[in-house]
Amino acid sequence: MVCVLFVCLGNICRSPMAEAVLRDMVEKRGLSSAIKVDSAATCSWHVGEQPHKGTREKLKEFGISTSGMKGRQLSTDDFETFDYIVGMDNSNIQNIREMLGQPDHPKIFRFLDLTPHGKDVPDPYYTGDFQETYELVVEGCEALLNKILSEIK
Ligand code: 4NP
């Protein structure tokens, strides 16, 4: 079993979107028993909350369910549990490294560094543009799934 954890600031916009999109891809490829997907926040502000309305509506538009998803905060145990700890932006990466006490571990990396974009995922909590974020998340998830498949063979 390969375990993937997406991390953003609040765990209500970007990381739950990536979690739901990757899980959908994994299910469609019949890989659910091989790849587990989760997400978490660096802050505690939205613990227990469902994803942001904008994330829920964007995913619904593409037939992707967010049912049962609830925000949680990153914990030190996550470093042992997960094989890929994927931050949405550079500030997430800094916070993850500090919270997990791992200054430079290869399993902690920035999501869109897997794509030619090599940039932060724009935060729709501030931009209001959930479509832009969704498109980048899909590209990132395709790249991440290819990386995982090449590494588990
Ligand atoms: P996220 O976006 O990190 O993509 O979930 C945010 C969610 C909430 C807040 C900021 C960003 N906030 O300030 O509450």
Short mmCIF file of N, CA and C and ligand atoms in Angstrom, two decimals:
data_model
loop_
_atom_site.label_atom_id
_atom_site.label_comp_id
_atom_site.label_asym_id
_atom_site.label_seq_id
_atom_site.Cartn_x
_atom_site.Cartn_y
_atom_site.Cartn_z
N MET A 1 0.85 -1.21 0.00
CA MET A 1 0.00 0.00 0.00
C MET A 1 0.88 1.26 0.00
N VAL A 2 0.62 2.13 -0.97
CA VAL A 2 1.33 3.42 -1.01
C VAL A 2 0.40 4.48 -0.44
N CYS A 3 0.91 5.33 0.45
CA CYS A 3 0.07 6.33 1.12
C CYS A 3 0.51 7.74 0.74
N VAL A 4 -0.47 8.53 0.28
CA VAL A 4 -0.23 9.90 -0.18
C VAL A 4 -0.96 10.88 0.71
N LEU A 5 -0.28 11.91 1.18
CA LEU A 5 -0.92 12.95 1.99
C LEU A 5 -0.71 14.31 1.33
N PHE A 6 -1.82 14.97 0.99
CA PHE A 6 -1.75 16.34 0.49
C PHE A 6 -1.91 17.30 1.67
N VAL A 7 -1.12 18.37 1.65
CA VAL A 7 -1.15 19.32 2.76
C VAL A 7 -1.25 20.75 2.24
N CYS A 8 -2.18 21.52 2.85
CA CYS A 8 -2.23 22.96 2.58
C CYS A 8 -2.43 23.69 3.90
N LEU A 9 -2.71 24.97 3.84
CA LEU A 9 -2.84 25.75 5.08
C LEU A 9 -4.08 25.34 5.88
N GLY A 10 -5.26 25.35 5.22
CA GLY A 10 -6.51 25.17 5.96
C GLY A 10 -7.16 23.80 5.82
N ASN A 11 -6.73 23.02 4.81
CA ASN A 11 -7.35 21.71 4.51
C ASN A 11 -8.85 21.84 4.20
N ILE A 12 -9.21 22.98 3.59
CA ILE A 12 -10.60 23.10 3.12
C ILE A 12 -10.69 23.42 1.62
N CYS A 13 -9.62 23.97 1.02
CA CYS A 13 -9.69 24.32 -0.41
C CYS A 13 -8.82 23.41 -1.28
N ARG A 14 -7.48 23.58 -1.21
CA ARG A 14 -6.61 22.93 -2.18
C ARG A 14 -6.31 21.47 -1.87
N SER A 15 -5.93 21.16 -0.63
CA SER A 15 -5.54 19.76 -0.35
C SER A 15 -6.72 18.79 -0.41
N PRO A 16 -7.93 19.17 0.07
CA PRO A 16 -9.05 18.23 -0.12
C PRO A 16 -9.42 18.08 -1.60
N MET A 17 -9.22 19.15 -2.38
CA MET A 17 -9.48 19.04 -3.82
C MET A 17 -8.53 18.01 -4.43
N ALA A 18 -7.24 18.11 -4.09
CA ALA A 18 -6.26 17.16 -4.62
C ALA A 18 -6.56 15.74 -4.13
N GLU A 19 -6.94 15.62 -2.86
CA GLU A 19 -7.29 14.30 -2.31
C GLU A 19 -8.42 13.67 -3.11
N ALA A 20 -9.49 14.43 -3.33
CA ALA A 20 -10.67 13.89 -4.03
C ALA A 20 -10.36 13.56 -5.49
N VAL A 21 -9.56 14.43 -6.14
CA VAL A 21 -9.22 14.21 -7.56
C VAL A 21 -8.33 12.97 -7.70
N LEU A 22 -7.31 12.85 -6.84
CA LEU A 22 -6.42 11.68 -6.96
C LEU A 22 -7.18 10.40 -6.61
N ARG A 23 -8.03 10.46 -5.58
CA ARG A 23 -8.78 9.25 -5.20
C ARG A 23 -9.68 8.81 -6.36
N ASP A 24 -10.29 9.78 -7.02
CA ASP A 24 -11.15 9.48 -8.17
C ASP A 24 -10.34 8.79 -9.29
N MET A 25 -9.14 9.33 -9.56
CA MET A 25 -8.27 8.72 -10.60
C MET A 25 -7.87 7.30 -10.21
N VAL A 26 -7.54 7.13 -8.93
CA VAL A 26 -7.11 5.82 -8.42
C VAL A 26 -8.26 4.82 -8.54
N GLU A 27 -9.48 5.25 -8.18
CA GLU A 27 -10.64 4.36 -8.27
C GLU A 27 -10.92 3.97 -9.72
N LYS A 28 -10.84 4.98 -10.61
CA LYS A 28 -11.13 4.71 -12.03
C LYS A 28 -10.12 3.76 -12.66
N ARG A 29 -8.90 3.72 -12.11
CA ARG A 29 -7.89 2.80 -12.64
C ARG A 29 -7.85 1.48 -11.88
N GLY A 30 -8.80 1.30 -10.93
CA GLY A 30 -8.85 0.04 -10.17
C GLY A 30 -7.68 -0.14 -9.22
N LEU A 31 -7.15 0.98 -8.71
CA LEU A 31 -5.94 0.91 -7.86
C LEU A 31 -6.22 1.19 -6.39
N SER A 32 -7.52 1.17 -6.01
CA SER A 32 -7.88 1.57 -4.64
C SER A 32 -7.22 0.73 -3.55
N SER A 33 -6.94 -0.53 -3.85
CA SER A 33 -6.32 -1.35 -2.80
C SER A 33 -4.81 -1.12 -2.73
N ALA A 34 -4.27 -0.39 -3.71
CA ALA A 34 -2.81 -0.18 -3.73
C ALA A 34 -2.41 1.23 -3.28
N ILE A 35 -3.33 2.21 -3.45
CA ILE A 35 -2.97 3.61 -3.16
C ILE A 35 -4.01 4.24 -2.25
N LYS A 36 -3.55 4.70 -1.07
CA LYS A 36 -4.43 5.38 -0.12
C LYS A 36 -4.15 6.89 -0.19
N VAL A 37 -5.20 7.70 -0.14
CA VAL A 37 -5.04 9.15 -0.27
C VAL A 37 -5.72 9.86 0.90
N ASP A 38 -5.04 10.87 1.44
CA ASP A 38 -5.59 11.65 2.56
C ASP A 38 -5.12 13.10 2.39
N SER A 39 -5.62 13.99 3.26
CA SER A 39 -5.13 15.38 3.25
C SER A 39 -5.18 15.95 4.66
N ALA A 40 -4.41 17.02 4.87
CA ALA A 40 -4.32 17.63 6.20
C ALA A 40 -3.92 19.10 6.07
N ALA A 41 -4.13 19.81 7.18
CA ALA A 41 -3.80 21.25 7.26
C ALA A 41 -2.55 21.46 8.09
N THR A 42 -1.86 22.57 7.84
CA THR A 42 -0.80 22.95 8.78
C THR A 42 -1.41 23.72 9.96
N CYS A 43 -2.52 24.41 9.76
CA CYS A 43 -3.16 25.13 10.87
C CYS A 43 -4.33 24.33 11.44
N SER A 44 -4.88 24.78 12.55
CA SER A 44 -5.97 24.03 13.20
C SER A 44 -7.33 24.70 13.00
N TRP A 45 -7.38 25.79 12.23
CA TRP A 45 -8.58 26.63 12.14
C TRP A 45 -9.82 25.91 11.65
N HIS A 46 -9.67 24.94 10.76
CA HIS A 46 -10.86 24.33 10.12
C HIS A 46 -10.98 22.83 10.41
N VAL A 47 -10.37 22.40 11.51
CA VAL A 47 -10.44 20.98 11.88
C VAL A 47 -11.91 20.57 12.03
N GLY A 48 -12.28 19.44 11.43
CA GLY A 48 -13.65 18.92 11.54
C GLY A 48 -14.62 19.49 10.53
N GLU A 49 -14.18 20.50 9.75
CA GLU A 49 -15.08 21.11 8.76
C GLU A 49 -15.05 20.35 7.43
N GLN A 50 -16.15 20.42 6.71
CA GLN A 50 -16.18 19.86 5.36
C GLN A 50 -15.40 20.81 4.43
N PRO A 51 -15.03 20.34 3.22
CA PRO A 51 -14.33 21.22 2.29
C PRO A 51 -15.13 22.50 2.00
N HIS A 52 -14.42 23.55 1.62
CA HIS A 52 -15.00 24.86 1.26
C HIS A 52 -16.07 24.67 0.17
N LYS A 53 -17.10 25.48 0.22
CA LYS A 53 -18.20 25.40 -0.75
C LYS A 53 -17.67 25.45 -2.20
N GLY A 54 -16.68 26.31 -2.44
CA GLY A 54 -16.13 26.45 -3.80
C GLY A 54 -15.48 25.15 -4.27
N THR A 55 -14.78 24.47 -3.37
CA THR A 55 -14.15 23.19 -3.70
C THR A 55 -15.23 22.13 -3.92
N ARG A 56 -16.23 22.11 -3.05
CA ARG A 56 -17.31 21.10 -3.19
C ARG A 56 -18.04 21.29 -4.52
N GLU A 57 -18.35 22.54 -4.84
CA GLU A 57 -19.12 22.79 -6.07
C GLU A 57 -18.30 22.49 -7.32
N LYS A 58 -17.01 22.85 -7.29
CA LYS A 58 -16.16 22.58 -8.47
C LYS A 58 -16.04 21.08 -8.69
N LEU A 59 -15.83 20.32 -7.61
CA LEU A 59 -15.68 18.88 -7.75
C LEU A 59 -16.99 18.24 -8.21
N LYS A 60 -18.11 18.73 -7.67
CA LYS A 60 -19.42 18.20 -8.07
C LYS A 60 -19.63 18.38 -9.58
N GLU A 61 -19.19 19.54 -10.08
CA GLU A 61 -19.30 19.84 -11.52
C GLU A 61 -18.62 18.75 -12.36
N PHE A 62 -17.55 18.16 -11.81
CA PHE A 62 -16.82 17.12 -12.54
C PHE A 62 -17.14 15.72 -12.03
N GLY A 63 -18.24 15.61 -11.27
CA GLY A 63 -18.71 14.28 -10.84
C GLY A 63 -17.85 13.64 -9.76
N ILE A 64 -17.14 14.47 -8.98
CA ILE A 64 -16.25 13.93 -7.95
C ILE A 64 -16.83 14.22 -6.57
N SER A 65 -16.96 13.16 -5.77
CA SER A 65 -17.60 13.27 -4.46
C SER A 65 -16.65 13.79 -3.38
N THR A 66 -17.21 14.59 -2.46
CA THR A 66 -16.44 15.03 -1.28
C THR A 66 -17.15 14.54 0.00
N SER A 67 -18.06 13.59 -0.18
CA SER A 67 -18.88 13.21 0.97
C SER A 67 -18.02 12.57 2.07
N GLY A 68 -18.29 12.96 3.30
CA GLY A 68 -17.57 12.42 4.45
C GLY A 68 -16.22 13.05 4.71
N MET A 69 -15.76 13.95 3.82
CA MET A 69 -14.43 14.54 4.04
C MET A 69 -14.49 15.58 5.15
N LYS A 70 -13.48 15.54 6.04
CA LYS A 70 -13.43 16.47 7.18
C LYS A 70 -12.00 16.94 7.38
N GLY A 71 -11.84 18.25 7.66
CA GLY A 71 -10.51 18.80 7.86
C GLY A 71 -9.82 18.23 9.08
N ARG A 72 -8.52 18.03 8.97
CA ARG A 72 -7.71 17.63 10.13
C ARG A 72 -6.35 18.30 10.03
N GLN A 73 -5.66 18.33 11.17
CA GLN A 73 -4.34 18.96 11.18
C GLN A 73 -3.25 17.89 11.03
N LEU A 74 -2.17 18.27 10.36
CA LEU A 74 -0.99 17.40 10.22
C LEU A 74 -0.48 17.00 11.61
N SER A 75 -0.08 15.73 11.76
CA SER A 75 0.50 15.31 13.04
C SER A 75 1.85 14.64 12.79
N THR A 76 2.66 14.54 13.83
CA THR A 76 4.01 13.99 13.65
C THR A 76 3.97 12.54 13.17
N ASP A 77 2.91 11.80 13.54
CA ASP A 77 2.77 10.40 13.07
C ASP A 77 2.70 10.32 11.54
N ASP A 78 2.21 11.38 10.92
CA ASP A 78 2.02 11.34 9.46
C ASP A 78 3.33 11.08 8.72
N PHE A 79 4.45 11.48 9.32
CA PHE A 79 5.72 11.26 8.64
C PHE A 79 5.99 9.77 8.46
N GLU A 80 5.61 8.97 9.44
CA GLU A 80 5.82 7.52 9.34
C GLU A 80 4.78 6.87 8.44
N THR A 81 3.53 7.36 8.54
CA THR A 81 2.41 6.71 7.84
C THR A 81 2.46 6.90 6.32
N PHE A 82 2.90 8.10 5.89
CA PHE A 82 2.75 8.44 4.47
C PHE A 82 4.08 8.35 3.71
N ASP A 83 3.97 7.91 2.45
CA ASP A 83 5.15 7.76 1.59
C ASP A 83 5.41 9.02 0.77
N TYR A 84 4.34 9.79 0.52
CA TYR A 84 4.45 11.04 -0.26
C TYR A 84 3.70 12.10 0.53
N ILE A 85 4.40 13.16 0.93
CA ILE A 85 3.78 14.25 1.69
C ILE A 85 3.90 15.51 0.82
N VAL A 86 2.77 15.90 0.24
CA VAL A 86 2.78 16.83 -0.89
C VAL A 86 2.19 18.18 -0.48
N GLY A 87 3.03 19.21 -0.43
CA GLY A 87 2.57 20.55 -0.06
C GLY A 87 2.09 21.31 -1.29
N MET A 88 1.10 22.15 -1.09
CA MET A 88 0.53 22.91 -2.21
C MET A 88 1.36 24.15 -2.57
N ASP A 89 2.10 24.69 -1.58
CA ASP A 89 2.93 25.86 -1.88
C ASP A 89 4.18 25.84 -1.00
N ASN A 90 5.08 26.77 -1.27
CA ASN A 90 6.36 26.78 -0.55
C ASN A 90 6.19 27.04 0.94
N SER A 91 5.18 27.85 1.29
CA SER A 91 4.99 28.11 2.71
C SER A 91 4.48 26.84 3.41
N ASN A 92 3.63 26.05 2.74
CA ASN A 92 3.22 24.75 3.29
C ASN A 92 4.44 23.86 3.52
N ILE A 93 5.35 23.84 2.54
CA ILE A 93 6.54 22.98 2.64
C ILE A 93 7.37 23.37 3.86
N GLN A 94 7.57 24.67 4.04
CA GLN A 94 8.33 25.14 5.22
C GLN A 94 7.65 24.69 6.50
N ASN A 95 6.32 24.87 6.57
CA ASN A 95 5.57 24.50 7.78
C ASN A 95 5.60 22.99 8.03
N ILE A 96 5.45 22.20 6.95
CA ILE A 96 5.48 20.73 7.09
C ILE A 96 6.83 20.31 7.66
N ARG A 97 7.91 20.85 7.07
CA ARG A 97 9.26 20.48 7.52
C ARG A 97 9.45 20.79 9.00
N GLU A 98 8.94 21.96 9.41
CA GLU A 98 9.09 22.34 10.82
C GLU A 98 8.24 21.44 11.72
N MET A 99 6.98 21.22 11.32
CA MET A 99 6.07 20.44 12.17
C MET A 99 6.52 18.99 12.30
N LEU A 100 7.12 18.45 11.23
CA LEU A 100 7.54 17.04 11.25
C LEU A 100 9.00 16.89 11.66
N GLY A 101 9.69 18.01 11.86
CA GLY A 101 11.11 17.96 12.25
C GLY A 101 11.97 17.31 11.19
N GLN A 102 11.64 17.61 9.93
CA GLN A 102 12.36 17.00 8.79
C GLN A 102 12.81 18.11 7.84
N PRO A 103 14.01 18.65 8.06
CA PRO A 103 14.42 19.83 7.28
C PRO A 103 14.52 19.60 5.77
N ASP A 104 14.85 18.36 5.34
CA ASP A 104 15.03 18.19 3.89
C ASP A 104 14.85 16.72 3.51
N HIS A 105 13.62 16.21 3.62
CA HIS A 105 13.39 14.80 3.28
C HIS A 105 12.73 14.71 1.91
N PRO A 106 13.23 13.80 1.02
CA PRO A 106 12.69 13.74 -0.34
C PRO A 106 11.21 13.37 -0.42
N LYS A 107 10.64 12.74 0.64
CA LYS A 107 9.21 12.41 0.52
C LYS A 107 8.31 13.63 0.74
N ILE A 108 8.92 14.75 1.16
CA ILE A 108 8.17 16.00 1.32
C ILE A 108 8.52 16.91 0.13
N PHE A 109 7.54 17.20 -0.72
CA PHE A 109 7.84 18.04 -1.88
C PHE A 109 6.62 18.87 -2.29
N ARG A 110 6.89 19.88 -3.12
CA ARG A 110 5.83 20.79 -3.58
C ARG A 110 5.13 20.18 -4.80
N PHE A 111 3.80 20.15 -4.74
CA PHE A 111 2.95 19.47 -5.73
C PHE A 111 3.34 19.79 -7.18
N LEU A 112 3.30 21.07 -7.55
CA LEU A 112 3.47 21.41 -8.97
C LEU A 112 4.93 21.38 -9.42
N ASP A 113 5.86 21.02 -8.52
CA ASP A 113 7.23 20.75 -8.96
C ASP A 113 7.27 19.46 -9.78
N LEU A 114 6.19 18.67 -9.73
CA LEU A 114 6.09 17.46 -10.56
C LEU A 114 5.66 17.81 -11.99
N THR A 115 5.29 19.05 -12.23
CA THR A 115 4.79 19.46 -13.56
C THR A 115 5.72 20.55 -14.12
N PRO A 116 5.58 20.86 -15.41
CA PRO A 116 6.41 21.93 -15.97
C PRO A 116 6.10 23.30 -15.35
N HIS A 117 4.95 23.44 -14.64
CA HIS A 117 4.61 24.74 -14.02
C HIS A 117 5.61 25.12 -12.93
N GLY A 118 6.02 24.12 -12.11
CA GLY A 118 6.98 24.38 -11.04
C GLY A 118 6.66 25.59 -10.20
N LYS A 119 5.41 25.71 -9.75
CA LYS A 119 5.01 26.88 -8.97
C LYS A 119 4.05 26.47 -7.86
N ASP A 120 3.67 27.44 -7.01
CA ASP A 120 2.68 27.21 -5.98
C ASP A 120 1.30 26.99 -6.62
N VAL A 121 0.45 26.17 -5.98
CA VAL A 121 -0.96 26.08 -6.40
C VAL A 121 -1.65 27.34 -5.87
N PRO A 122 -2.23 28.17 -6.75
CA PRO A 122 -2.90 29.38 -6.26
C PRO A 122 -4.02 29.02 -5.28
N ASP A 123 -4.12 29.80 -4.20
CA ASP A 123 -5.11 29.47 -3.16
C ASP A 123 -6.44 30.15 -3.48
N PRO A 124 -7.45 29.34 -3.84
CA PRO A 124 -8.74 29.93 -4.23
C PRO A 124 -9.49 30.56 -3.06
N TYR A 125 -9.04 30.28 -1.82
CA TYR A 125 -9.61 30.97 -0.66
C TYR A 125 -9.41 32.48 -0.83
N TYR A 126 -8.29 32.84 -1.47
CA TYR A 126 -7.99 34.26 -1.71
C TYR A 126 -8.30 34.69 -3.14
N THR A 127 -8.04 33.80 -4.14
CA THR A 127 -8.25 34.22 -5.54
C THR A 127 -9.71 34.10 -5.96
N GLY A 128 -10.46 33.21 -5.31
CA GLY A 128 -11.85 32.94 -5.70
C GLY A 128 -11.96 32.12 -6.97
N ASP A 129 -10.80 31.74 -7.57
CA ASP A 129 -10.82 31.05 -8.86
C ASP A 129 -10.60 29.53 -8.66
N PHE A 130 -11.69 28.83 -8.39
CA PHE A 130 -11.60 27.39 -8.14
C PHE A 130 -11.33 26.61 -9.43
N GLN A 131 -11.72 27.15 -10.58
CA GLN A 131 -11.47 26.47 -11.86
C GLN A 131 -9.97 26.42 -12.15
N GLU A 132 -9.29 27.54 -11.98
CA GLU A 132 -7.83 27.60 -12.21
C GLU A 132 -7.13 26.57 -11.31
N THR A 133 -7.52 26.56 -10.04
CA THR A 133 -6.91 25.61 -9.10
C THR A 133 -7.24 24.18 -9.49
N TYR A 134 -8.48 23.92 -9.87
CA TYR A 134 -8.88 22.56 -10.27
C TYR A 134 -8.02 22.05 -11.43
N GLU A 135 -7.83 22.90 -12.45
CA GLU A 135 -7.06 22.46 -13.63
C GLU A 135 -5.62 22.12 -13.25
N LEU A 136 -5.02 22.93 -12.38
CA LEU A 136 -3.65 22.66 -11.93
C LEU A 136 -3.59 21.40 -11.07
N VAL A 137 -4.62 21.21 -10.24
CA VAL A 137 -4.68 20.03 -9.38
C VAL A 137 -4.78 18.75 -10.24
N VAL A 138 -5.58 18.79 -11.28
CA VAL A 138 -5.70 17.62 -12.17
C VAL A 138 -4.34 17.31 -12.81
N GLU A 139 -3.66 18.35 -13.30
CA GLU A 139 -2.33 18.13 -13.91
C GLU A 139 -1.36 17.56 -12.90
N GLY A 140 -1.38 18.11 -11.69
CA GLY A 140 -0.49 17.64 -10.63
C GLY A 140 -0.79 16.19 -10.26
N CYS A 141 -2.08 15.85 -10.16
CA CYS A 141 -2.45 14.48 -9.78
C CYS A 141 -2.05 13.47 -10.86
N GLU A 142 -2.18 13.87 -12.13
CA GLU A 142 -1.74 12.96 -13.21
C GLU A 142 -0.24 12.71 -13.09
N ALA A 143 0.51 13.79 -12.84
CA ALA A 143 1.98 13.66 -12.71
C ALA A 143 2.33 12.81 -11.48
N LEU A 144 1.62 13.03 -10.38
CA LEU A 144 1.91 12.28 -9.15
C LEU A 144 1.57 10.81 -9.31
N LEU A 145 0.44 10.52 -9.96
CA LEU A 145 0.07 9.12 -10.17
C LEU A 145 1.11 8.42 -11.05
N ASN A 146 1.59 9.10 -12.09
CA ASN A 146 2.64 8.51 -12.94
C ASN A 146 3.92 8.25 -12.14
N LYS A 147 4.27 9.19 -11.27
CA LYS A 147 5.47 9.02 -10.43
C LYS A 147 5.29 7.80 -9.51
N ILE A 148 4.12 7.71 -8.87
CA ILE A 148 3.88 6.60 -7.95
C ILE A 148 3.95 5.27 -8.71
N LEU A 149 3.29 5.21 -9.87
CA LEU A 149 3.26 3.96 -10.63
C LEU A 149 4.66 3.56 -11.09
N SER A 150 5.48 4.57 -11.42
CA SER A 150 6.86 4.23 -11.86
C SER A 150 7.70 3.78 -10.67
N GLU A 151 7.33 4.20 -9.46
CA GLU A 151 8.15 3.86 -8.30
C GLU A 151 7.70 2.58 -7.59
N ILE A 152 6.45 2.13 -7.84
CA ILE A 152 6.03 0.90 -7.16
C ILE A 152 6.21 -0.34 -8.03
N LYS A 153 6.59 -0.13 -9.29
CA LYS A 153 6.76 -1.30 -10.16
C LYS A 153 8.05 -2.04 -9.83
P1 4NP B 1 -6.42 26.12 1.80
O1 4NP B 1 -7.02 27.61 1.78
O2 4NP B 1 -5.10 26.21 2.53
O3 4NP B 1 -6.23 25.79 0.34
O4 4NP B 1 -7.43 25.24 2.50
C1 4NP B 1 -7.27 28.38 2.93
C2 4NP B 1 -8.31 28.04 3.77
C3 4NP B 1 -8.59 28.84 4.87
C4 4NP B 1 -7.82 29.94 5.14
C5 4NP B 1 -6.77 30.28 4.30
C6 4NP B 1 -6.49 29.49 3.19
N1 4NP B 1 -8.11 30.76 6.27
O5 4NP B 1 -7.47 31.82 6.41
O6 4NP B 1 -9.02 30.42 7.06
#
